[in-house]
PDB file of C-alpha atoms in Angstrom:
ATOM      1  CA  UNK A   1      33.520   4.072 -50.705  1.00  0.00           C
ATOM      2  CA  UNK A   2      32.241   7.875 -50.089  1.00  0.00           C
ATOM      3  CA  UNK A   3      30.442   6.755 -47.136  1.00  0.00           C
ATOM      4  CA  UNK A   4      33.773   5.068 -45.565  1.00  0.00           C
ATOM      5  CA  UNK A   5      35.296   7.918 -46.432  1.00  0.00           C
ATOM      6  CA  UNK A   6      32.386  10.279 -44.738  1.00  0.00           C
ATOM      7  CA  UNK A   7      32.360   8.243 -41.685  1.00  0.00           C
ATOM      8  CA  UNK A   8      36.463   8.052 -41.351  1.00  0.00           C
ATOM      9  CA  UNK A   9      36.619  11.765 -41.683  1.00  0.00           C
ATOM     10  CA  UNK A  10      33.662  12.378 -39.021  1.00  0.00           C
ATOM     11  CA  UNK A  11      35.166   9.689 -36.554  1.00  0.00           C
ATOM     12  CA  UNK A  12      38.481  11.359 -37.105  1.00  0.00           C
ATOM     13  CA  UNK A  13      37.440  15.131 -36.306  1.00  0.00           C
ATOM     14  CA  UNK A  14      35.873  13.535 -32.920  1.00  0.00           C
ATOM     15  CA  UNK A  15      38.934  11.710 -32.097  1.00  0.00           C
ATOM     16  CA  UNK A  16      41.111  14.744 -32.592  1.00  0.00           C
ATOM     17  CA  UNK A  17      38.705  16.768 -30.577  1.00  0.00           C
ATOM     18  CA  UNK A  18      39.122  14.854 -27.613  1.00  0.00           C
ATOM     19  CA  UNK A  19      40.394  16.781 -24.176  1.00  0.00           C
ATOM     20  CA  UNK A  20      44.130  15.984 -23.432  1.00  0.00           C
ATOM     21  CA  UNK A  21      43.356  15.054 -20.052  1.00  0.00           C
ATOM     22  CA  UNK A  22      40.153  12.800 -20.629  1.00  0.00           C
ATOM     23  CA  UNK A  23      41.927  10.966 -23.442  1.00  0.00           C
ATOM     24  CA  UNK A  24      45.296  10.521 -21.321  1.00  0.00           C
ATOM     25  CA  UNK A  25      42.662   9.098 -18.920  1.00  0.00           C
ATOM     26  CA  UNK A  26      41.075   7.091 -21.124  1.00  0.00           C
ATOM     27  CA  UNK A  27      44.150   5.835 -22.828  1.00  0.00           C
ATOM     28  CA  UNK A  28      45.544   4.515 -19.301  1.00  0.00           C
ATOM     29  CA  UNK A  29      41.699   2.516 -18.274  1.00  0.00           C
ATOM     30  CA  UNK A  30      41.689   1.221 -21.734  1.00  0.00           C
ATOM     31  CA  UNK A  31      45.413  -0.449 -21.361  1.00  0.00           C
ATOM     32  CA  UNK A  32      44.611  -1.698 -18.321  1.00  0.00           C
ATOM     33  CA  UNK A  33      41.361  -3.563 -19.313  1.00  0.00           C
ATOM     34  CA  UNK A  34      43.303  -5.145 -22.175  1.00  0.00           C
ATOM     35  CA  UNK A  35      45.590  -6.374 -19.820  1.00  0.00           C
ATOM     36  CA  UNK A  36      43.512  -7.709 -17.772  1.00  0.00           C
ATOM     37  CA  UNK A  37      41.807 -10.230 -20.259  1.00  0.00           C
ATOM     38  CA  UNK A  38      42.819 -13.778 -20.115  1.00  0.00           C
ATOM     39  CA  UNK A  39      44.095 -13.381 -23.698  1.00  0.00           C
ATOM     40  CA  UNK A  40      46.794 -10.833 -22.970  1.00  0.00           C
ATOM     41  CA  UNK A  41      47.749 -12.990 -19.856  1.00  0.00           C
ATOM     42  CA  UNK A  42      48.168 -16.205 -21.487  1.00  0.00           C
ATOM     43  CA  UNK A  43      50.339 -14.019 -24.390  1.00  0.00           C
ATOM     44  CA  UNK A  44      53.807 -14.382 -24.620  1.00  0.00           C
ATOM     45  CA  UNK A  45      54.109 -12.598 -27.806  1.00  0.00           C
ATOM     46  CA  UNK A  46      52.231  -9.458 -28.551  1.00  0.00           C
ATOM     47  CA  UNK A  47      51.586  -7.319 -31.466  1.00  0.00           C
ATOM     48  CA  UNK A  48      50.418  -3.502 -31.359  1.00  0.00           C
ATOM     49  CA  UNK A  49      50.929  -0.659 -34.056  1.00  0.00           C
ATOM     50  CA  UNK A  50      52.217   2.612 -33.012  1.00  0.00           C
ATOM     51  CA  UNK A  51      50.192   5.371 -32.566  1.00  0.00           C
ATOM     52  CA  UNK A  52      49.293   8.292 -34.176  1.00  0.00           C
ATOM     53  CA  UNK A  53      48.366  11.316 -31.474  1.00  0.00           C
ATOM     54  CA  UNK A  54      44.958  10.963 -32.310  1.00  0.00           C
ATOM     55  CA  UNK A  55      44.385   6.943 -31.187  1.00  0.00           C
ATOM     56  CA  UNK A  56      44.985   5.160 -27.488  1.00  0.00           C
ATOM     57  CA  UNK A  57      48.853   6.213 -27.124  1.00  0.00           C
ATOM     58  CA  UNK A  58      50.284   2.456 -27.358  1.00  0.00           C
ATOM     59  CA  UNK A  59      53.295   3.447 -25.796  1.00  0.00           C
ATOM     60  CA  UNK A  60      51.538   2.473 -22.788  1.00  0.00           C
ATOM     61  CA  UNK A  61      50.791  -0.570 -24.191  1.00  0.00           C
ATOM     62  CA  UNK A  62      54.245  -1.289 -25.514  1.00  0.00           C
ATOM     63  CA  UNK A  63      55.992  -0.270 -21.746  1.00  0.00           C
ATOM     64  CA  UNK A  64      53.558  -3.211 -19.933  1.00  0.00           C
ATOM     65  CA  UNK A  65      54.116  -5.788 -22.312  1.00  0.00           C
ATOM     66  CA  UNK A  66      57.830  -5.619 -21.957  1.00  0.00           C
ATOM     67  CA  UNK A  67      57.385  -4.995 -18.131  1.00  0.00           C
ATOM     68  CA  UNK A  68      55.414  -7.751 -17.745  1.00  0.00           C
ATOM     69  CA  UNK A  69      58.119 -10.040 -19.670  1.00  0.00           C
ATOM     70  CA  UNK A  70      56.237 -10.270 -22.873  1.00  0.00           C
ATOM     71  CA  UNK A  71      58.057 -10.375 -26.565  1.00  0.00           C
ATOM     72  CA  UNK A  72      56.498  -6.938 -28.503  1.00  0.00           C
ATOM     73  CA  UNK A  73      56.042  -6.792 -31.955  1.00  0.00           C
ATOM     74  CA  UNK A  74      54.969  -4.161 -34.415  1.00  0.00           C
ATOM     75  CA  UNK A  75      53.880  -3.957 -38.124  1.00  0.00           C
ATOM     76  CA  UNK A  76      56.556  -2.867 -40.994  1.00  0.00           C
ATOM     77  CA  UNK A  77      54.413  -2.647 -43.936  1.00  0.00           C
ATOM     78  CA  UNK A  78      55.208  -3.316 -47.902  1.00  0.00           C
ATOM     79  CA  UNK A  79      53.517  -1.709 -50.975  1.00  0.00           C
ATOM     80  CA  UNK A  80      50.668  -3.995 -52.483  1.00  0.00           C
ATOM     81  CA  UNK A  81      49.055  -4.391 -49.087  1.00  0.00           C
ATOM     82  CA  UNK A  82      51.289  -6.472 -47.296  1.00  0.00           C
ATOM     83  CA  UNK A  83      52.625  -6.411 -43.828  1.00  0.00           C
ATOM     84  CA  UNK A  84      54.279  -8.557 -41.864  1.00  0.00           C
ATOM     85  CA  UNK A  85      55.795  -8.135 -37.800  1.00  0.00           C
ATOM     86  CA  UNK A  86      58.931  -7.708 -36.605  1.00  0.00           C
ATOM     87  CA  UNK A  87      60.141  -7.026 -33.104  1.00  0.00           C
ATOM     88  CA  UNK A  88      59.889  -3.458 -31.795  1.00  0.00           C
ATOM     89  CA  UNK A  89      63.460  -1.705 -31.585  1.00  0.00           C
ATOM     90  CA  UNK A  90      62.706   1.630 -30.208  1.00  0.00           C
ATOM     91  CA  UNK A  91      66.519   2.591 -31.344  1.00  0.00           C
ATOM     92  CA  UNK A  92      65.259   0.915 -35.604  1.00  0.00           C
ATOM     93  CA  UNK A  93      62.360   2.966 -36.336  1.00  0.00           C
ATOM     94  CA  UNK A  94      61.794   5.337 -39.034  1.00  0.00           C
ATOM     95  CA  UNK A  95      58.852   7.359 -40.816  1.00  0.00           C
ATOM     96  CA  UNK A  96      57.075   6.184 -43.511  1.00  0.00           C
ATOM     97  CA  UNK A  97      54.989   7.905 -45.835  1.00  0.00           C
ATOM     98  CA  UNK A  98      51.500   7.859 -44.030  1.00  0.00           C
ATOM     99  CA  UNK A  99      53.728   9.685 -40.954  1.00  0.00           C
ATOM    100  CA  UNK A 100      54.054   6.698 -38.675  1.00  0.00           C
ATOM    101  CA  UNK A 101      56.560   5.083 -37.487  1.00  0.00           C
ATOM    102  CA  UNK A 102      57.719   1.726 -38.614  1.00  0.00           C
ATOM    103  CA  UNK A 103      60.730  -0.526 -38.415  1.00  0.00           C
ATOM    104  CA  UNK A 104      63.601   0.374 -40.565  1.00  0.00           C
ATOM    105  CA  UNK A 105      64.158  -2.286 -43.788  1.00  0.00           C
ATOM    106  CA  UNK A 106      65.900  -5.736 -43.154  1.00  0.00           C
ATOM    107  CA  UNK A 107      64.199  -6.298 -39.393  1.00  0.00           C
ATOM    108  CA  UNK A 108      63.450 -10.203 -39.105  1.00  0.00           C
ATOM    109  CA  UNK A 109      59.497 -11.123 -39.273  1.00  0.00           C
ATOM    110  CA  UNK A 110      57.913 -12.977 -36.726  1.00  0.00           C
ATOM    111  CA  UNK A 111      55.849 -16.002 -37.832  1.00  0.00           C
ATOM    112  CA  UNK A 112      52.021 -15.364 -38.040  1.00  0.00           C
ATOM    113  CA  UNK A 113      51.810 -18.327 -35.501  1.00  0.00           C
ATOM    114  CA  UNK A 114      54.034 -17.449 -33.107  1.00  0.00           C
ATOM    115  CA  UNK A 115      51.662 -14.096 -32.073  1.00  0.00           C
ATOM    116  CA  UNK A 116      49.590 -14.903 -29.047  1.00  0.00           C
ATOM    117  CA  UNK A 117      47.317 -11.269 -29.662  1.00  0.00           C
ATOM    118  CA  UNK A 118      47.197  -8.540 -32.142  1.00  0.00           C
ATOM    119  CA  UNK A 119      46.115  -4.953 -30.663  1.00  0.00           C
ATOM    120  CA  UNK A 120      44.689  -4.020 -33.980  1.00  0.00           C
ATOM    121  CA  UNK A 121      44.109  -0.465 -34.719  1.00  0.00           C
ATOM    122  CA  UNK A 122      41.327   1.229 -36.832  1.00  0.00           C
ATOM    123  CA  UNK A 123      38.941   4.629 -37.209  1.00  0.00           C
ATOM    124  CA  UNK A 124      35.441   3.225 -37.108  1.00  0.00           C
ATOM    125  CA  UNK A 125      34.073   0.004 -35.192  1.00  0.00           C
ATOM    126  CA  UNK A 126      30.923  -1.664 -35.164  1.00  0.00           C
ATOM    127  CA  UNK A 127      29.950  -4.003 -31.160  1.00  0.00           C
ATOM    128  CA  UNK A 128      30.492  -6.864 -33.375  1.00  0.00           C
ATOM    129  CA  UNK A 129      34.243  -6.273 -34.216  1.00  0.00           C
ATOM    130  CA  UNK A 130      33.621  -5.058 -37.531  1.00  0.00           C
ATOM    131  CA  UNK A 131      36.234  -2.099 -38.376  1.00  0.00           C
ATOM    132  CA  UNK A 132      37.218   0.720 -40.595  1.00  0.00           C
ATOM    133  CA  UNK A 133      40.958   1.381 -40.498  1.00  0.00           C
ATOM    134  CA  UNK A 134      42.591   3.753 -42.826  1.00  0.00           C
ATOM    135  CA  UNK A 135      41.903   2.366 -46.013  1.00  0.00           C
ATOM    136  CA  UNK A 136      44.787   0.350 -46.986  1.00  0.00           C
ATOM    137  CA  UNK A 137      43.215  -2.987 -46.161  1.00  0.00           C
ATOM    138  CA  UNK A 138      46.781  -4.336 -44.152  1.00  0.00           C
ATOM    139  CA  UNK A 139      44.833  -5.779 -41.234  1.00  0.00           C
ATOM    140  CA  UNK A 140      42.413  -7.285 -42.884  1.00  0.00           C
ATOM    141  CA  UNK A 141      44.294  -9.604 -45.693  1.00  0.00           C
ATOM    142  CA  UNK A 142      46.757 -10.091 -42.473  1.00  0.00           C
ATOM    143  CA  UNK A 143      43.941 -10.883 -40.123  1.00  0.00           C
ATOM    144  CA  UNK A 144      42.198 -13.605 -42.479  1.00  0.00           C
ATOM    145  CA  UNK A 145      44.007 -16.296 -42.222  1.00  0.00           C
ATOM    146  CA  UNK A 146      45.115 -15.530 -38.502  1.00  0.00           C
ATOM    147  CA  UNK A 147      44.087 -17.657 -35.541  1.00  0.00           C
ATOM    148  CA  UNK A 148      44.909 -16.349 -32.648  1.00  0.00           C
ATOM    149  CA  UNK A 149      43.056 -13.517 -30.068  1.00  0.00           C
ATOM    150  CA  UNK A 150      42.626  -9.896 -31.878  1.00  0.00           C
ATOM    151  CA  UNK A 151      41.546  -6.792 -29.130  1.00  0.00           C
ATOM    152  CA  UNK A 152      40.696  -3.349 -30.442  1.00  0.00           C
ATOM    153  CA  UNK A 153      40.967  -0.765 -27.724  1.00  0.00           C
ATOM    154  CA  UNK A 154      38.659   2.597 -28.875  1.00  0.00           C
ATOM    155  CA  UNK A 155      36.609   5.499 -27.364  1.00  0.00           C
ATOM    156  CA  UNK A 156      33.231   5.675 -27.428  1.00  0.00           C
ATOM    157  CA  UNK A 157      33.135   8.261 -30.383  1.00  0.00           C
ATOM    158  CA  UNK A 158      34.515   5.522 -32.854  1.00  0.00           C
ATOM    159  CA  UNK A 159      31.001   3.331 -32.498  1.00  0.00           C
ATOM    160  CA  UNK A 160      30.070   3.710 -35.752  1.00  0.00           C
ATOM    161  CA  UNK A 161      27.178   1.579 -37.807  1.00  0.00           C
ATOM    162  CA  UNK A 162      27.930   0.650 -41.367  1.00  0.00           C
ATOM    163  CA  UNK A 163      28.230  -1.961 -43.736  1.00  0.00           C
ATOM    164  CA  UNK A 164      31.461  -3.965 -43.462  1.00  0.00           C
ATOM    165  CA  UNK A 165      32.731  -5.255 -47.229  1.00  0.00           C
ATOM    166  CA  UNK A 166      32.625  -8.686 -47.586  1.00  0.00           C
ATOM    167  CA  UNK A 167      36.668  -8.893 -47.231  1.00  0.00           C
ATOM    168  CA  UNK A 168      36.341  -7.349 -43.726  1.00  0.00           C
ATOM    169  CA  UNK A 169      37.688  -9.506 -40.864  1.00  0.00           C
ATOM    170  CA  UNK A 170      36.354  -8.697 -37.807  1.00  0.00           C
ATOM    171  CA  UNK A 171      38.738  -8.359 -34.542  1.00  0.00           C
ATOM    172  CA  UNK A 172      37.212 -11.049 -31.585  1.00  0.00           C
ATOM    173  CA  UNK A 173      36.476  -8.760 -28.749  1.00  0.00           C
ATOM    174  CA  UNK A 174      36.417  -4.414 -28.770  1.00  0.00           C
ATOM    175  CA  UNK A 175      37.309  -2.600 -25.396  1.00  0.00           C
ATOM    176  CA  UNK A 176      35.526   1.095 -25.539  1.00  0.00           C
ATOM    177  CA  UNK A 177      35.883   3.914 -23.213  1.00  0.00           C
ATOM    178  CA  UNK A 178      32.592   5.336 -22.724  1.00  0.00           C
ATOM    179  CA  UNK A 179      34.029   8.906 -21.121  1.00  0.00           C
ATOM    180  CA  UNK A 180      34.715   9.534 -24.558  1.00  0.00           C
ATOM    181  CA  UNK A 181      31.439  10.247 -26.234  1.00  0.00           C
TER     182      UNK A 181
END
């Protein structure tokens, strides 16, 4: 656990060190890679988180999907670990505890099997999809029994190694921008 810890705080400080303008940058070539990939093109329905300053600013994401006709969806989380998706609302959000955003109570979950790709967010990765998010282990018991196409979209200064726990789910592919050493 110290060593997560260690290695979220390090990845962190790098992340939050990055210049406006060459993260802004590599927010935008990151976006468009991801929607370029077969998965995001066959998607009808697709599911992001959003963003704290510090990651790829999803409200990129967010205004493709729905310009390219796409259903968005975004995680509203529970205490215990659970989280489900609802559809994004830009007019039903509110703040939750960690800071982020998050749909307000009583939004209608989506069906694990009705989302084509999950944008999954995290701190630390590993080339073989192996991540560290922020601790609360959301994406991973919600990623275990999902089938569908997970992308991670990161900058080069979150290529971490370490040791993923044996509850870890791996996302299937890992876009990184490499401007951002």
């Amino acid at each position: 656990m110290e060593m997560k810890a260690s290695i979220r705080k390090s990845v962190l400080k790098k992340m939050r060190g990055l210049e406006s303008e060459t993260k802004r940058r590599a927010d935008q070539a990151l976006i468009q890679r991801l929607r370029s990939l077969s998965a995001y093109q066959e998607a009808s329905v697709i599911a992001t988180y959003l963003s704290f300053p510090h990651e790829v600013n999803t409200s990129i994401l967010i205004a493709a999907v729905q310009a390219d006709g796409k259903q968005v969806v975004i995680p509203k989380t529970y205490p215990k670990g659970r989280m489900e998706f609802v559809a994004y609302d830009s007019q039903k959000l509110k703040q939750t505890s960690f800071g982020l955003l998050e749909p307000e109570d009583g939004s209608q979950a989506i069906d694990k099997s009705e989302i084509d790709l999950i944008h999954v967010p995290g701190v630390a990765f590993q080339k073989d999809g192996y991540r560290l998010g922020y601790g609360g282990g959301y994406y991973d018991r919600y990623l275990a029994d999902y089938d569908g196409a997970t992308v991670s979209t990161i900058y080069a200064c979150q290529e971490v190694d370490f040791t993923p726990a044996p509850h870890d789910v791996p996302v299937k592919e890992v876009l990184v921008d490499e401007s951002t050493i």
